[in-house]
PDB file of C-alpha atoms and ligand atoms in Angstrom:
ATOM      1  CA  MET A1381      14.353  -5.636   8.767  1.00 47.00           C
ATOM      2  CA  ALA A1382      16.877  -3.472   9.544  1.00 50.00           C
ATOM      3  CA  ASP A1383      20.110  -4.989   9.444  1.00 80.00           C
ATOM      4  CA  ARG A1384      19.538  -6.437   6.046  1.00 88.00           C
ATOM      5  CA  PRO A1385      21.453  -5.080   3.076  1.00 91.00           C
ATOM      6  CA  LEU A1386      19.471  -1.504   0.895  1.00 92.00           C
ATOM      7  CA  GLY A1387      17.388  -3.586  -1.651  1.00 95.00           C
ATOM      8  CA  PHE A1388      17.397  -6.856  -0.539  1.00 97.00           C
ATOM      9  CA  PHE A1389      14.312  -9.147  -1.574  1.00 97.00           C
ATOM     10  CA  GLU A1390      12.006 -10.122   0.542  1.00 95.00           C
ATOM     11  CA  GLY A1391      11.488 -13.689   1.148  1.00 94.00           C
ATOM     12  CA  THR A1392      14.676 -14.199   0.293  1.00 96.00           C
ATOM     13  CA  GLU A1393      17.020 -14.905   4.124  1.00 94.00           C
ATOM     14  CA  MET A1394      19.117 -17.969   3.394  1.00 93.00           C
ATOM     15  CA  PRO A1395      18.215 -20.154   5.706  1.00 91.00           C
ATOM     16  CA  THR A1396      20.060 -21.164   9.272  1.00 78.00           C
ATOM     17  CA  ALA A1397      18.514 -24.553   9.746  1.00 76.00           C
ATOM     18  CA  GLY A1398      20.316 -27.772   8.441  1.00 91.00           C
ATOM     19  CA  TRP A1399      17.418 -28.110   6.772  1.00 96.00           C
ATOM     20  CA  TRP A1400      18.386 -26.699   3.071  1.00 96.00           C
ATOM     21  CA  GLU A1401      20.574 -29.805   3.045  1.00 95.00           C
ATOM     22  CA  ALA A1402      17.797 -32.076   3.036  1.00 96.00           C
ATOM     23  CA  LEU A1403      15.638 -30.323   0.797  1.00 97.00           C
ATOM     24  CA  TRP A1404      18.537 -30.359  -1.558  1.00 97.00           C
ATOM     25  CA  PRO A1405      20.558 -33.151  -1.540  1.00 96.00           C
ATOM     26  CA  ASP A1406      21.682 -33.907  -4.303  1.00 97.00           C
ATOM     27  CA  PRO A1407      22.960 -29.644  -5.838  1.00 98.00           C
ATOM     28  CA  GLY A1408      24.701 -31.464  -8.927  1.00 97.00           C
ATOM     29  CA  GLY A1409      22.005 -33.078  -9.788  1.00 97.00           C
ATOM     30  CA  VAL A1410      20.029 -29.808 -10.423  1.00 98.00           C
ATOM     31  CA  LEU A1411      22.338 -28.586 -12.715  1.00 98.00           C
ATOM     32  CA  CYS A1412      22.266 -31.539 -14.557  1.00 97.00           C
ATOM     33  CA  THR A1413      18.554 -31.024 -15.026  1.00 97.00           C
ATOM     34  CA  VAL A1414      18.914 -27.069 -16.181  1.00 98.00           C
ATOM     35  CA  GLY A1415      22.153 -27.715 -18.449  1.00 98.00           C
ATOM     36  CA  ILE A1416      24.870 -26.323 -16.991  1.00 98.00           C
ATOM     37  CA  LYS A1417      27.811 -28.130 -18.540  1.00 98.00           C
ATOM     38  CA  SER A1418      31.511 -28.234 -19.068  1.00 98.00           C
ATOM     39  CA  ASP A1419      32.494 -25.658 -21.373  1.00 97.00           C
ATOM     40  CA  MET A1420      30.450 -22.948 -19.852  1.00 98.00           C
ATOM     41  CA  ASP A1421      31.050 -19.247 -18.211  1.00 98.00           C
ATOM     42  CA  VAL A1422      28.464 -19.405 -15.458  1.00 98.00           C
ATOM     43  CA  ILE A1423      26.696 -16.686 -13.073  1.00 98.00           C
ATOM     44  CA  ASP A1424      25.272 -18.057  -9.580  1.00 98.00           C
ATOM     45  CA  LEU A1425      23.071 -14.950  -9.153  1.00 98.00           C
ATOM     46  CA  CYS A1426      22.026 -14.880  -5.627  1.00 98.00           C
ATOM     47  CA  SER A1427      24.388 -17.134  -4.331  1.00 98.00           C
ATOM     48  CA  GLY A1428      23.600 -17.667  -0.593  1.00 97.00           C
ATOM     49  CA  ASP A1429      26.395 -19.798   1.049  1.00 97.00           C
ATOM     50  CA  GLY A1430      27.077 -21.145  -2.148  1.00 97.00           C
ATOM     51  CA  TRP A1431      25.797 -24.439  -2.130  1.00 97.00           C
ATOM     52  CA  PHE A1432      25.216 -24.555  -5.534  1.00 98.00           C
ATOM     53  CA  THR A1433      27.868 -22.471  -6.359  1.00 98.00           C
ATOM     54  CA  LEU A1434      30.692 -25.035  -5.056  1.00 98.00           C
ATOM     55  CA  GLN A1435      28.753 -28.058  -7.695  1.00 98.00           C
ATOM     56  CA  ILE A1436      28.711 -24.878 -10.202  1.00 98.00           C
ATOM     57  CA  ALA A1437      32.532 -25.111  -9.495  1.00 98.00           C
ATOM     58  CA  LYS A1438      32.846 -28.114 -10.351  1.00 98.00           C
ATOM     59  CA  ILE A1439      30.912 -28.720 -13.287  1.00 98.00           C
ATOM     60  CA  ALA A1440      31.656 -25.241 -15.138  1.00 98.00           C
ATOM     61  CA  ARG A1441      34.667 -23.812 -16.675  1.00 98.00           C
ATOM     62  CA  HIS A1442      34.125 -20.995 -14.739  1.00 98.00           C
ATOM     63  CA  VAL A1443      31.293 -19.400 -11.566  1.00 98.00           C
ATOM     64  CA  VAL A1444      31.100 -15.775 -10.310  1.00 98.00           C
ATOM     65  CA  ALA A1445      29.130 -16.167  -7.160  1.00 98.00           C
ATOM     66  CA  ILE A1446      26.838 -12.561  -6.284  1.00 98.00           C
ATOM     67  CA  ASP A1447      24.830 -11.451  -3.883  1.00 98.00           C
ATOM     68  CA  ILE A1448      23.480  -8.733  -1.969  1.00 98.00           C
ATOM     69  CA  ASP A1449      25.105 -10.104   1.976  1.00 97.00           C
ATOM     70  CA  ALA A1450      29.275 -10.112   2.249  1.00 96.00           C
ATOM     71  CA  ASP A1451      28.679 -12.415   4.795  1.00 96.00           C
ATOM     72  CA  GLN A1452      27.161 -15.589   2.337  1.00 96.00           C
ATOM     73  CA  LEU A1453      29.029 -14.433   0.318  1.00 97.00           C
ATOM     74  CA  LYS A1454      32.309 -15.331   2.752  1.00 98.00           C
ATOM     75  CA  VAL A1455      30.542 -18.823   3.991  1.00 97.00           C
ATOM     76  CA  ALA A1456      30.784 -19.822   0.016  1.00 98.00           C
ATOM     77  CA  ARG A1457      33.636 -18.400   0.213  1.00 98.00           C
ATOM     78  CA  ASP A1458      34.896 -20.855   2.589  1.00 98.00           C
ATOM     79  CA  ARG A1459      33.122 -23.491   1.389  1.00 97.00           C
ATOM     80  CA  LEU A1460      34.631 -23.511  -1.463  1.00 98.00           C
ATOM     81  CA  ASP A1461      38.216 -22.836  -0.368  1.00 97.00           C
ATOM     82  CA  GLU A1462      37.927 -25.964   1.524  1.00 98.00           C
ATOM     83  CA  SER A1463      36.891 -28.426  -1.276  1.00 97.00           C
ATOM     84  CA  GLY A1464      40.260 -27.227  -3.192  1.00 97.00           C
ATOM     85  CA  VAL A1465      38.031 -25.407  -6.051  1.00 97.00           C
ATOM     86  CA  THR A1466      39.593 -22.400  -7.672  1.00 96.00           C
ATOM     87  CA  ASN A1467      37.490 -21.130 -11.032  1.00 98.00           C
ATOM     88  CA  CYS A1468      35.582 -19.216  -8.883  1.00 98.00           C
ATOM     89  CA  SER A1469      35.546 -15.267  -8.028  1.00 98.00           C
ATOM     90  CA  PHE A1470      32.810 -13.784  -5.391  1.00 98.00           C
ATOM     91  CA  VAL A1471      31.428 -10.192  -6.104  1.00 98.00           C
ATOM     92  CA  ALA A1472      29.165  -8.769  -3.278  1.00 98.00           C
ATOM     93  CA  GLY A1473      26.286  -6.329  -4.954  1.00 98.00           C
ATOM     94  CA  ASP A1474      22.795  -6.090  -6.129  1.00 98.00           C
ATOM     95  CA  ALA A1475      21.388  -8.534  -8.666  1.00 98.00           C
ATOM     96  CA  TYR A1476      19.279  -5.323 -10.551  1.00 98.00           C
ATOM     97  CA  LYS A1477      22.877  -4.206 -11.299  1.00 98.00           C
ATOM     98  CA  LEU A1478      24.880  -7.536 -12.470  1.00 97.00           C
ATOM     99  CA  ASN A1479      25.982  -6.019 -15.987  1.00 93.00           C
ATOM    100  CA  LYS A1480      28.058  -3.414 -13.293  1.00 97.00           C
ATOM    101  CA  LEU A1481      29.196  -5.943 -10.950  1.00 98.00           C
ATOM    102  CA  TRP A1482      30.282  -8.819 -14.191  1.00 97.00           C
ATOM    103  CA  PRO A1483      30.549  -7.094 -17.463  1.00 95.00           C
ATOM    104  CA  THR A1484      32.330 -10.079 -18.806  1.00 96.00           C
ATOM    105  CA  PRO A1485      30.020 -11.984 -21.288  1.00 98.00           C
ATOM    106  CA  VAL A1486      28.774 -15.540 -19.930  1.00 98.00           C
ATOM    107  CA  ASN A1487      26.810 -18.967 -20.772  1.00 98.00           C
ATOM    108  CA  PHE A1488      23.991 -19.438 -17.759  1.00 98.00           C
ATOM    109  CA  VAL A1489      23.015 -17.450 -15.291  1.00 98.00           C
ATOM    110  CA  PHE A1490      21.678 -19.476 -12.115  1.00 98.00           C
ATOM    111  CA  MET A1491      19.108 -18.403  -9.973  1.00 98.00           C
ATOM    112  CA  ALA A1492      17.914 -20.350  -7.029  1.00 98.00           C
ATOM    113  CA  ASN A1493      15.232 -19.232  -4.675  1.00 98.00           C
ATOM    114  CA  ALA A1494      15.249 -16.055  -4.960  1.00 98.00           C
ATOM    115  CA  PHE A1495      13.039 -14.569  -8.047  1.00 98.00           C
ATOM    116  CA  HIS A1496       9.862 -15.438  -5.946  1.00 98.00           C
ATOM    117  CA  GLY A1497      10.690 -12.068  -3.944  1.00 98.00           C
ATOM    118  CA  VAL A1498      12.117  -9.759  -6.659  1.00 98.00           C
ATOM    119  CA  PRO A1499      10.093  -6.561  -6.808  1.00 98.00           C
ATOM    120  CA  ASP A1500      10.923  -5.366 -10.449  1.00 98.00           C
ATOM    121  CA  LYS A1501      11.245  -9.085 -12.219  1.00 98.00           C
ATOM    122  CA  PRO A1502      11.749  -7.754 -15.983  1.00 98.00           C
ATOM    123  CA  ARG A1503      13.795  -4.841 -14.985  1.00 98.00           C
ATOM    124  CA  LEU A1504      15.868  -8.255 -13.466  1.00 98.00           C
ATOM    125  CA  ALA A1505      15.572 -10.067 -16.873  1.00 98.00           C
ATOM    126  CA  ARG A1506      16.676  -7.443 -18.749  1.00 98.00           C
ATOM    127  CA  ALA A1507      19.556  -6.678 -16.331  1.00 98.00           C
ATOM    128  CA  VAL A1508      20.476 -10.546 -16.981  1.00 98.00           C
ATOM    129  CA  ARG A1509      19.879 -10.429 -20.602  1.00 98.00           C
ATOM    130  CA  GLU A1510      22.541  -8.042 -21.148  1.00 97.00           C
ATOM    131  CA  VAL A1511      25.125  -9.920 -19.422  1.00 98.00           C
ATOM    132  CA  LEU A1512      24.224 -13.085 -21.974  1.00 98.00           C
ATOM    133  CA  LYS A1513      26.739 -14.311 -24.670  1.00 98.00           C
ATOM    134  CA  PRO A1514      24.518 -14.962 -27.456  1.00 96.00           C
ATOM    135  CA  THR A1515      22.002 -17.875 -27.027  1.00 92.00           C
ATOM    136  CA  GLY A1516      23.092 -18.002 -23.780  1.00 98.00           C
ATOM    137  CA  GLN A1517      20.536 -19.234 -20.881  1.00 98.00           C
ATOM    138  CA  PHE A1518      18.681 -18.550 -17.549  1.00 98.00           C
ATOM    139  CA  ALA A1519      17.516 -20.605 -15.227  1.00 98.00           C
ATOM    140  CA  ILE A1520      15.560 -19.736 -12.493  1.00 98.00           C
ATOM    141  CA  VAL A1521      14.358 -22.255  -9.713  1.00 98.00           C
ATOM    142  CA  ASN A1522      11.610 -21.519  -8.006  1.00 98.00           C
ATOM    143  CA  TRP A1523       8.860 -23.707  -5.267  1.00 98.00           C
ATOM    144  CA  HIS A1524       6.105 -24.016  -6.418  1.00 98.00           C
ATOM    145  CA  PRO A1525       2.622 -22.461  -5.737  1.00 98.00           C
ATOM    146  CA  ARG A1526       1.840 -24.532  -2.997  1.00 97.00           C
ATOM    147  CA  PRO A1527       0.968 -23.719   0.665  1.00 98.00           C
ATOM    148  CA  ARG A1528       3.728 -23.159   2.719  1.00 98.00           C
ATOM    149  CA  GLU A1529       2.111 -25.621   5.732  1.00 98.00           C
ATOM    150  CA  GLU A1530       2.419 -28.423   2.895  1.00 98.00           C
ATOM    151  CA  THR A1531       6.609 -27.970   1.791  1.00 98.00           C
ATOM    152  CA  ILE A1532       7.723 -30.086   4.493  1.00 97.00           C
ATOM    153  CA  VAL A1533      10.895 -30.394   5.605  1.00 97.00           C
ATOM    154  CA  LEU A1534      12.140 -32.014   8.657  1.00 95.00           C
ATOM    155  CA  GLY A1535       8.673 -32.164  10.157  1.00 95.00           C
ATOM    156  CA  GLU A1536       8.433 -28.289   9.330  1.00 95.00           C
ATOM    157  CA  PRO A1537       6.806 -26.089   6.975  1.00 97.00           C
ATOM    158  CA  ARG A1538       9.910 -24.239   5.041  1.00 97.00           C
ATOM    159  CA  GLY A1539      10.471 -21.826   2.541  1.00 97.00           C
ATOM    160  CA  PRO A1540       8.684 -18.367   1.264  1.00 97.00           C
ATOM    161  CA  ARG A1541       5.562 -16.923   2.607  1.00 97.00           C
ATOM    162  CA  THR A1542       2.613 -18.874   0.130  1.00 98.00           C
ATOM    163  CA  GLU A1543       1.422 -15.123  -1.586  1.00 98.00           C
ATOM    164  CA  LEU A1544       5.232 -14.813  -2.800  1.00 98.00           C
ATOM    165  CA  ARG A1545       5.187 -18.238  -4.716  1.00 98.00           C
ATOM    166  CA  MET A1546       5.094 -17.816  -8.353  1.00 98.00           C
ATOM    167  CA  SER A1547       3.642 -20.783 -11.096  1.00 98.00           C
ATOM    168  CA  PRO A1548       5.683 -21.089 -13.469  1.00 98.00           C
ATOM    169  CA  ASP A1549       3.554 -19.123 -15.832  1.00 98.00           C
ATOM    170  CA  GLN A1550       3.604 -16.826 -13.771  1.00 98.00           C
ATOM    171  CA  THR A1551       7.280 -17.122 -13.805  1.00 98.00           C
ATOM    172  CA  ILE A1552       7.700 -17.173 -17.568  1.00 98.00           C
ATOM    173  CA  LYS A1553       5.315 -13.940 -18.095  1.00 98.00           C
ATOM    174  CA  ALA A1554       7.313 -11.899 -15.232  1.00 98.00           C
ATOM    175  CA  ALA A1555      10.785 -13.072 -17.427  1.00 98.00           C
ATOM    176  CA  GLU A1556       9.989 -13.466 -20.942  1.00 97.00           C
ATOM    177  CA  VAL A1557      10.906 -10.255 -21.467  1.00 97.00           C
ATOM    178  CA  ASP A1558      12.308  -8.237 -25.225  1.00 94.00           C
ATOM    179  CA  GLY A1559      15.834 -10.987 -26.419  1.00 95.00           C
ATOM    180  CA  LEU A1560      15.102 -13.874 -24.058  1.00 98.00           C
ATOM    181  CA  LYS A1561      12.371 -16.220 -24.466  1.00 97.00           C
ATOM    182  CA  PHE A1562      11.071 -19.502 -22.544  1.00 98.00           C
ATOM    183  CA  SER A1563      12.833 -22.355 -23.877  1.00 97.00           C
ATOM    184  CA  LYS A1564      11.842 -25.519 -21.109  1.00 97.00           C
ATOM    185  CA  LEU A1565      10.600 -26.205 -17.987  1.00 98.00           C
ATOM    186  CA  VAL A1566      11.725 -29.254 -15.726  1.00 98.00           C
ATOM    187  CA  ASP A1567      10.357 -30.112 -12.413  1.00 98.00           C
ATOM    188  CA  VAL A1568      12.827 -30.348  -9.609  1.00 98.00           C
ATOM    189  CA  PRO A1569      11.314 -32.418  -7.399  1.00 97.00           C
ATOM    190  CA  PRO A1570       9.953 -32.629  -4.122  1.00 98.00           C
ATOM    191  CA  TYR A1571       8.805 -28.366  -3.729  1.00 98.00           C
ATOM    192  CA  HIS A1572      10.353 -26.574  -6.998  1.00 98.00           C
ATOM    193  CA  TYR A1573      10.733 -26.319 -10.962  1.00 98.00           C
ATOM    194  CA  ALA A1574      12.968 -24.652 -13.319  1.00 98.00           C
ATOM    195  CA  ILE A1575      12.504 -22.904 -16.378  1.00 98.00           C
ATOM    196  CA  ILE A1576      15.318 -21.765 -18.327  1.00 98.00           C
ATOM    197  CA  LEU A1577      15.159 -18.996 -20.742  1.00 98.00           C
ATOM    198  CA  GLU A1578      17.984 -18.211 -23.634  1.00 98.00           C
ATOM    199  CA  ARG A1579      18.764 -14.982 -25.119  1.00 97.00           C
ATOM    200  CA  SER A1580      17.188 -14.858 -28.913  1.00 91.00           C
ATOM    201  CA  GLY A1581      18.417 -11.197 -29.227  1.00 78.00           C
TER     202      GLY A1581
HETATM  203  C1  SAM B 951      17.113 -18.474  -0.183  1.00 71.23           C
HETATM  204  S1  SAM B 951      19.133 -17.602  -0.638  1.00 71.23           S
HETATM  205  C2  SAM B 951      19.563 -18.660  -1.748  1.00 71.23           C
HETATM  206  C3  SAM B 951      20.858 -19.065  -1.928  1.00 71.23           C
HETATM  207  C4  SAM B 951      21.099 -19.761  -3.232  1.00 71.23           C
HETATM  208  N1  SAM B 951      21.010 -19.529  -4.560  1.00 71.23           N
HETATM  209  C5  SAM B 951      20.233 -21.494  -3.021  1.00 71.23           C
HETATM  210  O1  SAM B 951      19.300 -21.610  -3.556  1.00 71.23           O
HETATM  211  O2  SAM B 951      20.639 -22.183  -1.694  1.00 71.23           O
HETATM  212  C6  SAM B 951      19.353 -16.328  -1.449  1.00 71.23           C
HETATM  213  C7  SAM B 951      19.721 -15.264  -1.735  1.00 71.23           C
HETATM  214  O3  SAM B 951      19.179 -14.013  -2.315  1.00 71.23           O
HETATM  215  C8  SAM B 951      20.325 -12.949  -1.677  1.00 71.23           C
HETATM  216  N2  SAM B 951      19.916 -11.679  -2.361  1.00 71.23           N
HETATM  217  C9  SAM B 951      18.761 -10.972  -1.764  1.00 71.23           C
HETATM  218  N3  SAM B 951      18.501  -9.825  -2.488  1.00 71.23           N
HETATM  219  C10 SAM B 951      19.542 -10.056  -3.359  1.00 71.23           C
HETATM  220  C11 SAM B 951      19.878  -8.910  -4.427  1.00 71.23           C
HETATM  221  N4  SAM B 951      18.698  -7.614  -4.653  1.00 71.23           N
HETATM  222  N5  SAM B 951      20.614  -8.796  -5.156  1.00 71.23           N
HETATM  223  C12 SAM B 951      21.450 -10.397  -4.884  1.00 71.23           C
HETATM  224  N6  SAM B 951      21.422 -10.923  -3.772  1.00 71.23           N
HETATM  225  C13 SAM B 951      20.440 -10.687  -3.043  1.00 71.23           C
HETATM  226  C14 SAM B 951      19.938 -13.097  -0.389  1.00 71.23           C
HETATM  227  O4  SAM B 951      21.184 -12.782   0.692  1.00 71.23           O
HETATM  228  C15 SAM B 951      20.475 -14.732   0.307  1.00 71.23           C
HETATM  229  O5  SAM B 951      21.914 -15.230   0.065  1.00 71.23           O
END
């Protein structure tokens, strides 16, 4: 689409209707499931309108919201401002350029609902590894590879096109690059799973 920023990942538009909140009624619970803790500095990569960013800010020491779409970042900033949290930074830019956008190493990179659209996934994984502290973690929250017509939210099929969806094995294979090892797979009902990788070198 002409009005998308250059480098926008396919099938990663932020939903406009109210169904995101219906699908993710407990974003804080997802963050606990993937292992985000109070002593962590976290990057919320492809943060969108900040639905998860706000909850990360409530759990972690600090969170950096990164998104290529400055308009989404503004919505996220307003959301966090309204909630009174102050431990958050906002950076507009392309996820591939992560270590230029935020050169300070972090404990955790969280990426929800975007990895499926990255054209060169190992490149993205290497960029994430570069910003992780030793033993830092990378969580990818992805849609299960079910047909789109089966993933119903508020009475309608939702989410990325079926062909873009990835199995856990495909995600692990794409993200396990040098120095980034698969550590855990967890289910995130009703339609998602999370892969957690750890920096190993
Ligand atoms: C489906 S939304 C998910 C937002 C958030 N992670 C969530 O789950 O609520 C995906 C986001 O990825 C962003 N995005 C797409 N391509 C990107 C890129 N190359 N670099 C950084 N962000 C990107 C989009 O602007 C959008 O806000």
